mmCIF file of C-alpha atoms in Angstrom:
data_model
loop_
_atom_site.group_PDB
_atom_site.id
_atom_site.type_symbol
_atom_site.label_atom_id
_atom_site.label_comp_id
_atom_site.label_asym_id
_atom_site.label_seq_id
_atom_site.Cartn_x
_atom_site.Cartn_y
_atom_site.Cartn_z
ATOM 1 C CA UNK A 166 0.000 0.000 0.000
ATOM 2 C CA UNK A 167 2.713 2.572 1.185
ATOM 3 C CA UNK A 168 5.011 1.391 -2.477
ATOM 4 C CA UNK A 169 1.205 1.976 -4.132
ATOM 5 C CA UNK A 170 0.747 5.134 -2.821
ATOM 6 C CA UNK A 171 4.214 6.378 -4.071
ATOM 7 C CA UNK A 172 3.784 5.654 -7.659
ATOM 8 C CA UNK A 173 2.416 8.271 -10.275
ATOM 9 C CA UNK A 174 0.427 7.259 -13.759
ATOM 10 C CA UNK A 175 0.075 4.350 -13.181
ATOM 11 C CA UNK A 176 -1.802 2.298 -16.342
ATOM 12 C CA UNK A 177 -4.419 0.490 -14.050
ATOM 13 C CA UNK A 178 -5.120 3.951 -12.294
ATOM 14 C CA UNK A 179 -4.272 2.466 -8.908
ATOM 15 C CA UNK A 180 -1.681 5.327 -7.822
ATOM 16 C CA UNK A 181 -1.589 8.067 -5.528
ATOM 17 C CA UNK A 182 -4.491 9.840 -7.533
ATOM 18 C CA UNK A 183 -6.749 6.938 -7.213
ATOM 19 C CA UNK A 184 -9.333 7.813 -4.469
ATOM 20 C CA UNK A 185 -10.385 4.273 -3.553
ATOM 21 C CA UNK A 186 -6.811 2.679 -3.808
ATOM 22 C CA UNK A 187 -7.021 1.279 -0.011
ATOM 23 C CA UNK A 188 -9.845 -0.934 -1.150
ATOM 24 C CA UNK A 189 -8.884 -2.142 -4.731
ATOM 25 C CA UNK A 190 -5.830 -3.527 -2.138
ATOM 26 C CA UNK A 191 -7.838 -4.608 0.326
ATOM 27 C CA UNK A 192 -10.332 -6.611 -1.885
ATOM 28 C CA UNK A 193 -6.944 -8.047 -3.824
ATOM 29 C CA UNK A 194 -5.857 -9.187 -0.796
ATOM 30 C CA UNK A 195 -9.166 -10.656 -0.353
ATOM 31 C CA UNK A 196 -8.703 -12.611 -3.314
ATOM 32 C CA UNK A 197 -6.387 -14.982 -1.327
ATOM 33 C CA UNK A 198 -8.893 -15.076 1.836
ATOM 34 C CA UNK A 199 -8.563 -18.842 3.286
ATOM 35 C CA UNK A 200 -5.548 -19.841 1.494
ATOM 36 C CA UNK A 201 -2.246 -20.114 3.203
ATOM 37 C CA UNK A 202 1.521 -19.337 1.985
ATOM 38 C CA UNK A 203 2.184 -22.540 1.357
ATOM 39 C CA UNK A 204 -1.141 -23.581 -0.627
ATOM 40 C CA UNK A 205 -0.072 -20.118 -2.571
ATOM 41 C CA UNK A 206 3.623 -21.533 -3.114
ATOM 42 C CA UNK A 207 2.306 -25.085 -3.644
ATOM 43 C CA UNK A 208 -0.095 -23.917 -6.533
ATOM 44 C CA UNK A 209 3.095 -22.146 -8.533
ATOM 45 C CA UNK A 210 5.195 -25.136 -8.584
ATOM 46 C CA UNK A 211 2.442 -26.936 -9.444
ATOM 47 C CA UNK A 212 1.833 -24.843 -12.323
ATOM 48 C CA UNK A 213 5.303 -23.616 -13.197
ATOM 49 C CA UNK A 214 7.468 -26.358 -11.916
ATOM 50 C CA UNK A 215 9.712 -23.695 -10.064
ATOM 51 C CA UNK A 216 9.551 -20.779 -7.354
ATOM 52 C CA UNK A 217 11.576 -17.598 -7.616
ATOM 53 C CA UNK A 218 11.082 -15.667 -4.676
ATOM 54 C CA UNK A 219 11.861 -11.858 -4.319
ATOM 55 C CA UNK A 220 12.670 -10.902 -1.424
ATOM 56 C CA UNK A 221 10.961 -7.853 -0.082
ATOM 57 C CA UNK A 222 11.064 -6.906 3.548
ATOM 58 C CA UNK A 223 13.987 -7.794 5.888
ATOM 59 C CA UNK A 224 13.849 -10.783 8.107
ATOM 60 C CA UNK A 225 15.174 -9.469 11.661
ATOM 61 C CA UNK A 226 12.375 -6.483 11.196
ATOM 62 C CA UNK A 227 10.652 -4.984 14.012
ATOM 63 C CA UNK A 228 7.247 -5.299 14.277
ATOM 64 C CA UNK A 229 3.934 -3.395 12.448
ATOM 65 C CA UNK A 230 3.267 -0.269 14.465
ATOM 66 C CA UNK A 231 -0.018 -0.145 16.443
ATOM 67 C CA UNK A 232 -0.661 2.366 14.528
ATOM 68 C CA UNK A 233 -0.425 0.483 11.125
ATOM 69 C CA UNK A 234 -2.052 -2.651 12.606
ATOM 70 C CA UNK A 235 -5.053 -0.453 13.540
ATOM 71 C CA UNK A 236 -5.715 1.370 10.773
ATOM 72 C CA UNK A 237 -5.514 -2.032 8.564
ATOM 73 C CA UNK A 238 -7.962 -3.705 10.962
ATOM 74 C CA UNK A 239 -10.812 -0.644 10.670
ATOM 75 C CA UNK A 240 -9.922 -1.474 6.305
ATOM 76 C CA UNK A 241 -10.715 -4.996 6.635
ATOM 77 C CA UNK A 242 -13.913 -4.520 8.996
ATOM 78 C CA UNK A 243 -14.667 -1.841 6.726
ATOM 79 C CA UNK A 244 -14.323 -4.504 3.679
ATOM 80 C CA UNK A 245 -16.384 -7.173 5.539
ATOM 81 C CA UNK A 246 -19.445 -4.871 6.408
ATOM 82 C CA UNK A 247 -19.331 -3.413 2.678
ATOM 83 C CA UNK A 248 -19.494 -6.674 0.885
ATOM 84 C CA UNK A 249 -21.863 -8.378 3.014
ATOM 85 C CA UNK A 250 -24.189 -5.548 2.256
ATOM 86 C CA UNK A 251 -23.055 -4.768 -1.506
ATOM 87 C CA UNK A 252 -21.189 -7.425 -2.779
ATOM 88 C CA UNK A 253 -18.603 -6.383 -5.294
ATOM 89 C CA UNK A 254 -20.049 -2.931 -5.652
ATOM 90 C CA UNK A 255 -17.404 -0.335 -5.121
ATOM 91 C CA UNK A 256 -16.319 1.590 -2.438
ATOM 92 C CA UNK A 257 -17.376 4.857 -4.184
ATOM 93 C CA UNK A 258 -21.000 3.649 -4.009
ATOM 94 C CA UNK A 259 -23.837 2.185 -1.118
ATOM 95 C CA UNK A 260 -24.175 2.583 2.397
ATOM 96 C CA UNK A 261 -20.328 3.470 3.521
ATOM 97 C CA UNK A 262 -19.385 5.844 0.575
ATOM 98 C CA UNK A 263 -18.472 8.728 4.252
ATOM 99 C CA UNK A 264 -16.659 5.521 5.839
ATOM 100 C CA UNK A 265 -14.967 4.643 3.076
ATOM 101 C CA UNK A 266 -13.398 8.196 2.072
ATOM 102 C CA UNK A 267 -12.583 8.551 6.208
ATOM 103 C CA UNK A 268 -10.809 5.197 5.933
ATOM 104 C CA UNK A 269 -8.952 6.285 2.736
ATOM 105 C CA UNK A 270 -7.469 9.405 4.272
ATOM 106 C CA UNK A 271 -6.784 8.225 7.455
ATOM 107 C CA UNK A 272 -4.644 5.148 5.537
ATOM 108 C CA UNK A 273 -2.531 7.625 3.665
ATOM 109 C CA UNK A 274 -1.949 9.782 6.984
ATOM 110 C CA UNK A 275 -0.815 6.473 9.270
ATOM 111 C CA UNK A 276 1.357 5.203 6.206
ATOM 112 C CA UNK A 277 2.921 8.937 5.482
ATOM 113 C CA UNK A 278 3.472 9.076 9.548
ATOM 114 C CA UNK A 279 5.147 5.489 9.241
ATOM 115 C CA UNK A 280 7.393 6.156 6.018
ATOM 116 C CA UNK A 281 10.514 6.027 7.967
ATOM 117 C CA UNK A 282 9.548 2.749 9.407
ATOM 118 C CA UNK A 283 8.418 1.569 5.863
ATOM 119 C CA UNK A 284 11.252 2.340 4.392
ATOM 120 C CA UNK A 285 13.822 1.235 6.680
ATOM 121 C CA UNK A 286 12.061 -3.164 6.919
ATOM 122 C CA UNK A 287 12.464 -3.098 2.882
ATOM 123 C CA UNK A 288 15.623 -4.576 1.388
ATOM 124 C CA UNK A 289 17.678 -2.910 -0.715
ATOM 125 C CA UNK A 290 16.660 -3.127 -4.251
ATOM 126 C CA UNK A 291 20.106 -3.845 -5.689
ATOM 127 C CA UNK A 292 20.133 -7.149 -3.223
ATOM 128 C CA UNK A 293 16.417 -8.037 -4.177
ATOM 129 C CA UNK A 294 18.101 -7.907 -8.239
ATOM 130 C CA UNK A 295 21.153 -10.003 -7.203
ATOM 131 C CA UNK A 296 18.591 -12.496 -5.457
ATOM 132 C CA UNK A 297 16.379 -13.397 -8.071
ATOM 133 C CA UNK A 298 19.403 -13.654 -11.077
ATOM 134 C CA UNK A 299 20.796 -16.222 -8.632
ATOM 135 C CA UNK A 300 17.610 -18.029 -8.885
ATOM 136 C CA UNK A 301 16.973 -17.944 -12.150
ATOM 137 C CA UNK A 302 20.642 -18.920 -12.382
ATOM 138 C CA UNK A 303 20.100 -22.201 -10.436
ATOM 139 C CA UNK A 304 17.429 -23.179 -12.665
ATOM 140 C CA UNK A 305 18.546 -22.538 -15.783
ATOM 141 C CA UNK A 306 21.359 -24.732 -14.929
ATOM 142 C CA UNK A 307 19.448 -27.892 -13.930
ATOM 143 C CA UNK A 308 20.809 -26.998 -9.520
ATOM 144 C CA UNK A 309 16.579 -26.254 -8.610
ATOM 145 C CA UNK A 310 15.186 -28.852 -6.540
ATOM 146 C CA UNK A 311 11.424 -29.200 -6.485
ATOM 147 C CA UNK A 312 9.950 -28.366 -3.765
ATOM 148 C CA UNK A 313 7.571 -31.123 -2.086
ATOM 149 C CA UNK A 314 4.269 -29.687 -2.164
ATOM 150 C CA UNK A 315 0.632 -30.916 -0.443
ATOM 151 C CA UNK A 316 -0.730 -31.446 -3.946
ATOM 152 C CA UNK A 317 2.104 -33.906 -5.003
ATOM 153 C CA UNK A 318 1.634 -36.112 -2.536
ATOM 154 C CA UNK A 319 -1.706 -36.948 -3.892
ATOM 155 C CA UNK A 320 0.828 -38.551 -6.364
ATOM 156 C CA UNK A 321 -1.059 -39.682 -9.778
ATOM 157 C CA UNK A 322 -4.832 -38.430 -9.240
ATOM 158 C CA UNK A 323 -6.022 -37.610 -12.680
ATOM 159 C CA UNK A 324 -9.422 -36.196 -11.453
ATOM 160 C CA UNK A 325 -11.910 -35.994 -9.099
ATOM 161 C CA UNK A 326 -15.668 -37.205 -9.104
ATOM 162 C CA UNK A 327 -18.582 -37.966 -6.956
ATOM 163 C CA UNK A 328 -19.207 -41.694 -6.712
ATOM 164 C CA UNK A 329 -21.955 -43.328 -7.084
ATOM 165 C CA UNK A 330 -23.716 -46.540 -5.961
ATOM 166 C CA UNK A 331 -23.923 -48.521 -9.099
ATOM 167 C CA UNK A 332 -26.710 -50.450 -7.715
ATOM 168 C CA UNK A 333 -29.049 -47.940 -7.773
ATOM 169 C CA UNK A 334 -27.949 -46.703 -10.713
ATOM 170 C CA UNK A 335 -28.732 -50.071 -12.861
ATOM 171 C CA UNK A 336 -32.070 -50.134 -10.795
ATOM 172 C CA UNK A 337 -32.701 -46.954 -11.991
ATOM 173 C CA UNK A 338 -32.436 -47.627 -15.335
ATOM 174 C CA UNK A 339 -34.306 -51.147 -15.235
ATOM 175 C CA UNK A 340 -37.226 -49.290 -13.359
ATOM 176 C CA UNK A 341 -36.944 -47.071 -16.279
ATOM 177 C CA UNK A 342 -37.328 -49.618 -18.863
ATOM 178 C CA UNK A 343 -40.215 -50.858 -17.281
ATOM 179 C CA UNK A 344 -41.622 -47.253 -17.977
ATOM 180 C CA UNK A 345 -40.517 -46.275 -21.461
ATOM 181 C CA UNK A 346 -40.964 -48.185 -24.461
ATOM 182 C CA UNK A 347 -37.263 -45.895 -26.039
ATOM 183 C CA UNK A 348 -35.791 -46.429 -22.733
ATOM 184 C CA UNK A 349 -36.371 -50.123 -22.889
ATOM 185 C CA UNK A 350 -35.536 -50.824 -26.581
ATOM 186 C CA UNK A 351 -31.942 -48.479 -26.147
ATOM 187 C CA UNK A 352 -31.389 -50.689 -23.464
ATOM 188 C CA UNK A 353 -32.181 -54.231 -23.824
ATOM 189 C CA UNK A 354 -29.307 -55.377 -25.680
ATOM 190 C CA UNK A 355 -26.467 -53.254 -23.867
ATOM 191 C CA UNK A 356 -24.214 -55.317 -20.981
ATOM 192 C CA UNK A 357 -24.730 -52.824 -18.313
ATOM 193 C CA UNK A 358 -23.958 -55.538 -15.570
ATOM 194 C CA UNK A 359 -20.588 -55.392 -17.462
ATOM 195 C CA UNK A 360 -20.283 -51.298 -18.158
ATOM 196 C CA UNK A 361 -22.081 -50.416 -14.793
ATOM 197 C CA UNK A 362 -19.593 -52.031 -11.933
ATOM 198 C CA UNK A 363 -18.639 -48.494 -11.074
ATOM 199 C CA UNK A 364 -20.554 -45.339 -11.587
ATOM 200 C CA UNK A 365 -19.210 -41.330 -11.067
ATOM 201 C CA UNK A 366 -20.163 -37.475 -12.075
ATOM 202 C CA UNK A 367 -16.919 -36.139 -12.955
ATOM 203 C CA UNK A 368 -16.172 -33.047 -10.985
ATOM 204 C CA UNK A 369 -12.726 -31.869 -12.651
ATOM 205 C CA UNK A 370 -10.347 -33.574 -15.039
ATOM 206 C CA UNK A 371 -6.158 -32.580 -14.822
ATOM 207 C CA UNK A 372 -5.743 -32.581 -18.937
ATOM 208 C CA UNK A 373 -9.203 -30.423 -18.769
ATOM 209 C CA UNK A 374 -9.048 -28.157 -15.856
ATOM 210 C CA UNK A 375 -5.937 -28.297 -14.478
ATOM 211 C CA UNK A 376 -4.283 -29.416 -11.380
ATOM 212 C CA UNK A 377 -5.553 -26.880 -9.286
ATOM 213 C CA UNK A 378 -9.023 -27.209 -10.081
ATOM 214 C CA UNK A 379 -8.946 -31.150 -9.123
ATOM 215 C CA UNK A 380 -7.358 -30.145 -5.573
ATOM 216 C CA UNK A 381 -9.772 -27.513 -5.002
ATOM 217 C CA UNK A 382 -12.539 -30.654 -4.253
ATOM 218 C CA UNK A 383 -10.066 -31.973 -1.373
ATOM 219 C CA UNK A 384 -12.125 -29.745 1.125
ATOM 220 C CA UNK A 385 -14.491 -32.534 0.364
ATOM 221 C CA UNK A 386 -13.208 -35.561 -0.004
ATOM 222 C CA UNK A 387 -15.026 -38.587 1.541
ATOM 223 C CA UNK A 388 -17.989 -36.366 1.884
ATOM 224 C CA UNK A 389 -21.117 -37.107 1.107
ATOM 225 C CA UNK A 390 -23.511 -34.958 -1.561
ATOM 226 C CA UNK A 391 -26.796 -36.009 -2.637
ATOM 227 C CA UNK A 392 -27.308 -36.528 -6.705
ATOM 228 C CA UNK A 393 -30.079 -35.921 -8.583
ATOM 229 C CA UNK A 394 -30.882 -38.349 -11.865
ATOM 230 C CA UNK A 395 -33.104 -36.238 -14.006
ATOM 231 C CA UNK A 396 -32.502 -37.670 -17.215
ATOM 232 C CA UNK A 397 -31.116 -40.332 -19.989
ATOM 233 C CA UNK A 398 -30.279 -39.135 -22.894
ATOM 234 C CA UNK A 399 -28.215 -41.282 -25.548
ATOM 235 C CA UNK A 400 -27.391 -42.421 -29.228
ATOM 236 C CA UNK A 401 -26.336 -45.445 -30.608
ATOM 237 C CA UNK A 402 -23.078 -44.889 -29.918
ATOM 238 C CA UNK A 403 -23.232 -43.898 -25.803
ATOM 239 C CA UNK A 404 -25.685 -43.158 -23.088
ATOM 240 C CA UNK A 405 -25.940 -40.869 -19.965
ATOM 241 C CA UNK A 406 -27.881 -39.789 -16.905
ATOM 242 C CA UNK A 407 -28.225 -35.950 -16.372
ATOM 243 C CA UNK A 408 -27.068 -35.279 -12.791
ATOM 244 C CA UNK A 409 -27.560 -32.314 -11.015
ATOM 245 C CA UNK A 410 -25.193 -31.741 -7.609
ATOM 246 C CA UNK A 411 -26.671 -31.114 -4.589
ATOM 247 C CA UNK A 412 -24.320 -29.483 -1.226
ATOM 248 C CA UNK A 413 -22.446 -30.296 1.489
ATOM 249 C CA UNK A 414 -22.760 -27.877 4.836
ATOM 250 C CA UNK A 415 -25.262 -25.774 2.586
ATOM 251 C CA UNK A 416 -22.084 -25.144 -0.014
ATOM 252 C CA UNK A 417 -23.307 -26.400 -3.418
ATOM 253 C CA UNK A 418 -21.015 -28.260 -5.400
ATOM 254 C CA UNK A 419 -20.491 -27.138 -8.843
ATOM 255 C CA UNK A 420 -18.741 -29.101 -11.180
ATOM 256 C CA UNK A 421 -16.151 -28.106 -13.352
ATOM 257 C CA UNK A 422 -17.903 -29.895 -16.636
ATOM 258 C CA UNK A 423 -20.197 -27.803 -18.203
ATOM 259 C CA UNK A 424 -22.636 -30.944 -18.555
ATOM 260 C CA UNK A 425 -22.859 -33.109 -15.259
ATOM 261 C CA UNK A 426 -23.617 -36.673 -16.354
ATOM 262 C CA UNK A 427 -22.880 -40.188 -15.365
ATOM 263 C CA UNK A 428 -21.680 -42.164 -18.201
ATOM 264 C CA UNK A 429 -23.475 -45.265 -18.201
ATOM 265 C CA UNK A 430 -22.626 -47.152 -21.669
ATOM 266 C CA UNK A 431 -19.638 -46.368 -24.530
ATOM 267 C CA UNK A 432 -20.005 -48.422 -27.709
ATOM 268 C CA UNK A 433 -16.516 -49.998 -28.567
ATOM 269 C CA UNK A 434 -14.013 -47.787 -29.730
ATOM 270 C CA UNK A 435 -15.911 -44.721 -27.912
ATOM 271 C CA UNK A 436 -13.841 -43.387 -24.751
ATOM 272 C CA UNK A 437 -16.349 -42.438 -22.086
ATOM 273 C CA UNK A 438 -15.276 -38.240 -22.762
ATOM 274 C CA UNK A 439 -17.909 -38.184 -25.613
ATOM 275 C CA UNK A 440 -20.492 -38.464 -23.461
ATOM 276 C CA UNK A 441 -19.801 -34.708 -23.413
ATOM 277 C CA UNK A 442 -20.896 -34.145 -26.501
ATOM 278 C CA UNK A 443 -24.683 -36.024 -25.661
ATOM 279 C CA UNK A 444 -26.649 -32.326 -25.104
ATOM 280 C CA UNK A 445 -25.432 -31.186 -28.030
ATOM 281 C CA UNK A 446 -26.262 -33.603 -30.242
ATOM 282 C CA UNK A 447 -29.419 -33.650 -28.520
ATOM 283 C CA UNK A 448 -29.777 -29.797 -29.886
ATOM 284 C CA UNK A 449 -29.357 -31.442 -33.440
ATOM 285 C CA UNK A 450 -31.741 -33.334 -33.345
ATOM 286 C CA UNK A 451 -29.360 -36.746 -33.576
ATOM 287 C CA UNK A 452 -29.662 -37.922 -29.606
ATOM 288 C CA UNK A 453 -32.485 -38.969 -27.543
ATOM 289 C CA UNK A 454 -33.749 -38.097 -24.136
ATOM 290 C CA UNK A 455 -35.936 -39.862 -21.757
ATOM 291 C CA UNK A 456 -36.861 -37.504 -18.797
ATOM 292 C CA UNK A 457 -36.885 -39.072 -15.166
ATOM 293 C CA UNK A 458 -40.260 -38.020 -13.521
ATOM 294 C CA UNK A 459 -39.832 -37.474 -10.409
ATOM 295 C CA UNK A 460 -35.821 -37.185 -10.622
ATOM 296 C CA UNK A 461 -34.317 -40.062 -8.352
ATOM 297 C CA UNK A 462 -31.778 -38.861 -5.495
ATOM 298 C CA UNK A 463 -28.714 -41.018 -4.530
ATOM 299 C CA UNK A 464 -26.083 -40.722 -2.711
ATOM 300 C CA UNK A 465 -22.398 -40.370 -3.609
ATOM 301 C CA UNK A 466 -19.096 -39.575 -1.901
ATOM 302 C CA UNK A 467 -16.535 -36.835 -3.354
ATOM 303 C CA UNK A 468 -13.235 -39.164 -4.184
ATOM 304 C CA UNK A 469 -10.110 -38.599 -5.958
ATOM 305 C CA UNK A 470 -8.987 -41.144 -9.168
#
């Protein structure tokens, strides 16, 4: 904040002109609510396969000012009371617009009454330079060691899914046959007890989403989430059940395919990723769909694969 409030045309407008630049920081900062320095570190060198660090305030530094701490905790309280109210309106607008341009001055009076202090916990730029070229040094040379990291331990999890009791599922459908003459004749000649020993919704894929997205279900693994079977659609080629996610401690899970399905039959030669495809070639007119009236729930538990 004190560096921010230095700096002069700056191209994002978040400079010493700006007169809401204490909470652009403080909902940046938010952005990272929950997460620790190590989950931050741990999703880099997951990403990037290396960490350069620069370094930026001395290690044997005294402690914030009471001062500082104070005016940082009114920001924050500030922040809290504003979003709960307005969401992601800005400061400039809603029930605190007074509060807000208080806060703002009295930030850049405590920093600009704490400068010396500022100044004097920051390392000197030429040592942050030499630093980060040793770094980069290390790893252009092959010396960087990976660091171990929370996510790597999970070792070779390729995605993450909500599994299902296959039971029910193959009840499901047999119920449905019993219902619906196209139900029945799609599925009278497929081996489900073969295709149907395991059953899952697909939450988020490593090649698809990335490794981050699969970790972010860990928070829930083992957990249990009701699913909702709403539909089959299918072609002669593969077959589906629409699934809609339910929550777990009133937090809905929301998976990371844009279709949430359980794939229930591939023909040979199909991989079970086309199922993807199954709305949209409903839209064309070359897929069919049996609605489930009234939906069935089951119940599945958030696992790693």
């Amino acid at each position: 904040m004190f560096r921010v409030l230095q700096r002069d045309n700056h191209p994002g407008n978040l400079d010493k002109s700006s007169p809401n630049v204490g909470y652009v920081m403080l909902m940046f900062y938010h952005l990272y609510d929950g997460k620790s320095r190590k989950y931050f570190e741990d999703e880099l060198v997951e990403r990037f396969g290396s960490l350069v660090k620069i370094p930026l305030l001395k290690p044997d530094r005294s402690p914030l000012p009471a001062s500082l701490i104070s005016v940082l905790e009114e920001g924050l309280n500030l922040y809290n009371l504003h979003t709960k109210r307005h969401g992601r309106l800005e400061s400039n607008k809603g029930s605190y617009v007074q509060e807000w341009a208080k806060w703002e001055k009295k930030l850049r009076d405590t920093l600009s009454a704490n400068a010396e202090y500022l100044n004097s916990i920051q390392v000197p730029f030429e040592f942050a330079v030499q630093q980060v070229s040793e770094q980069l040094r290390k790893i252009a040379k092959g010396d960087y060691t990976i660091p171990s990291t929370e996510k790597r331990k999970l070792g070779t999890v390729v995605f993450a899914a909500v599994d299902l009791p296959a039971a029910e599922i193959q009840g499901l459908l047999n119920k449905l046959s019993g219902m619906n003459s196209k139900a029945e004749a799609f599925l009278e000649d497929k081996p489900m007890d073969n295709f149907l020993r395991k059953a899952h919704v697909t939450l988020a894929h490593k090649k698809s989403h990335g490794v981050s997205a699969v970790a972010s279900y860990g928070l829930y693994l083992h957990r249990q989430v009701p699913v909702e079977l709403n539909a089959l659609l299918f072609t002669d080629k593969m077959a589906a059940l629409q699934a809609q996610l339910g929550s777990i401690d009133d937090e809905k899970i929301v998976s990371k395919n844009e279709w949430p399905h359980v794939t229930i039959w591939t023909g040979e030669g199909v991989p079970p990723k086309e199922a993807n495809t199954l709305p949209q070639l409903l839209s064309e007119g070359k897929a069919t769909v049996v609605e489930i009236n009234p939906p069935l729930t089951v119940s599945g538990t958030v696992e790693f694969y």
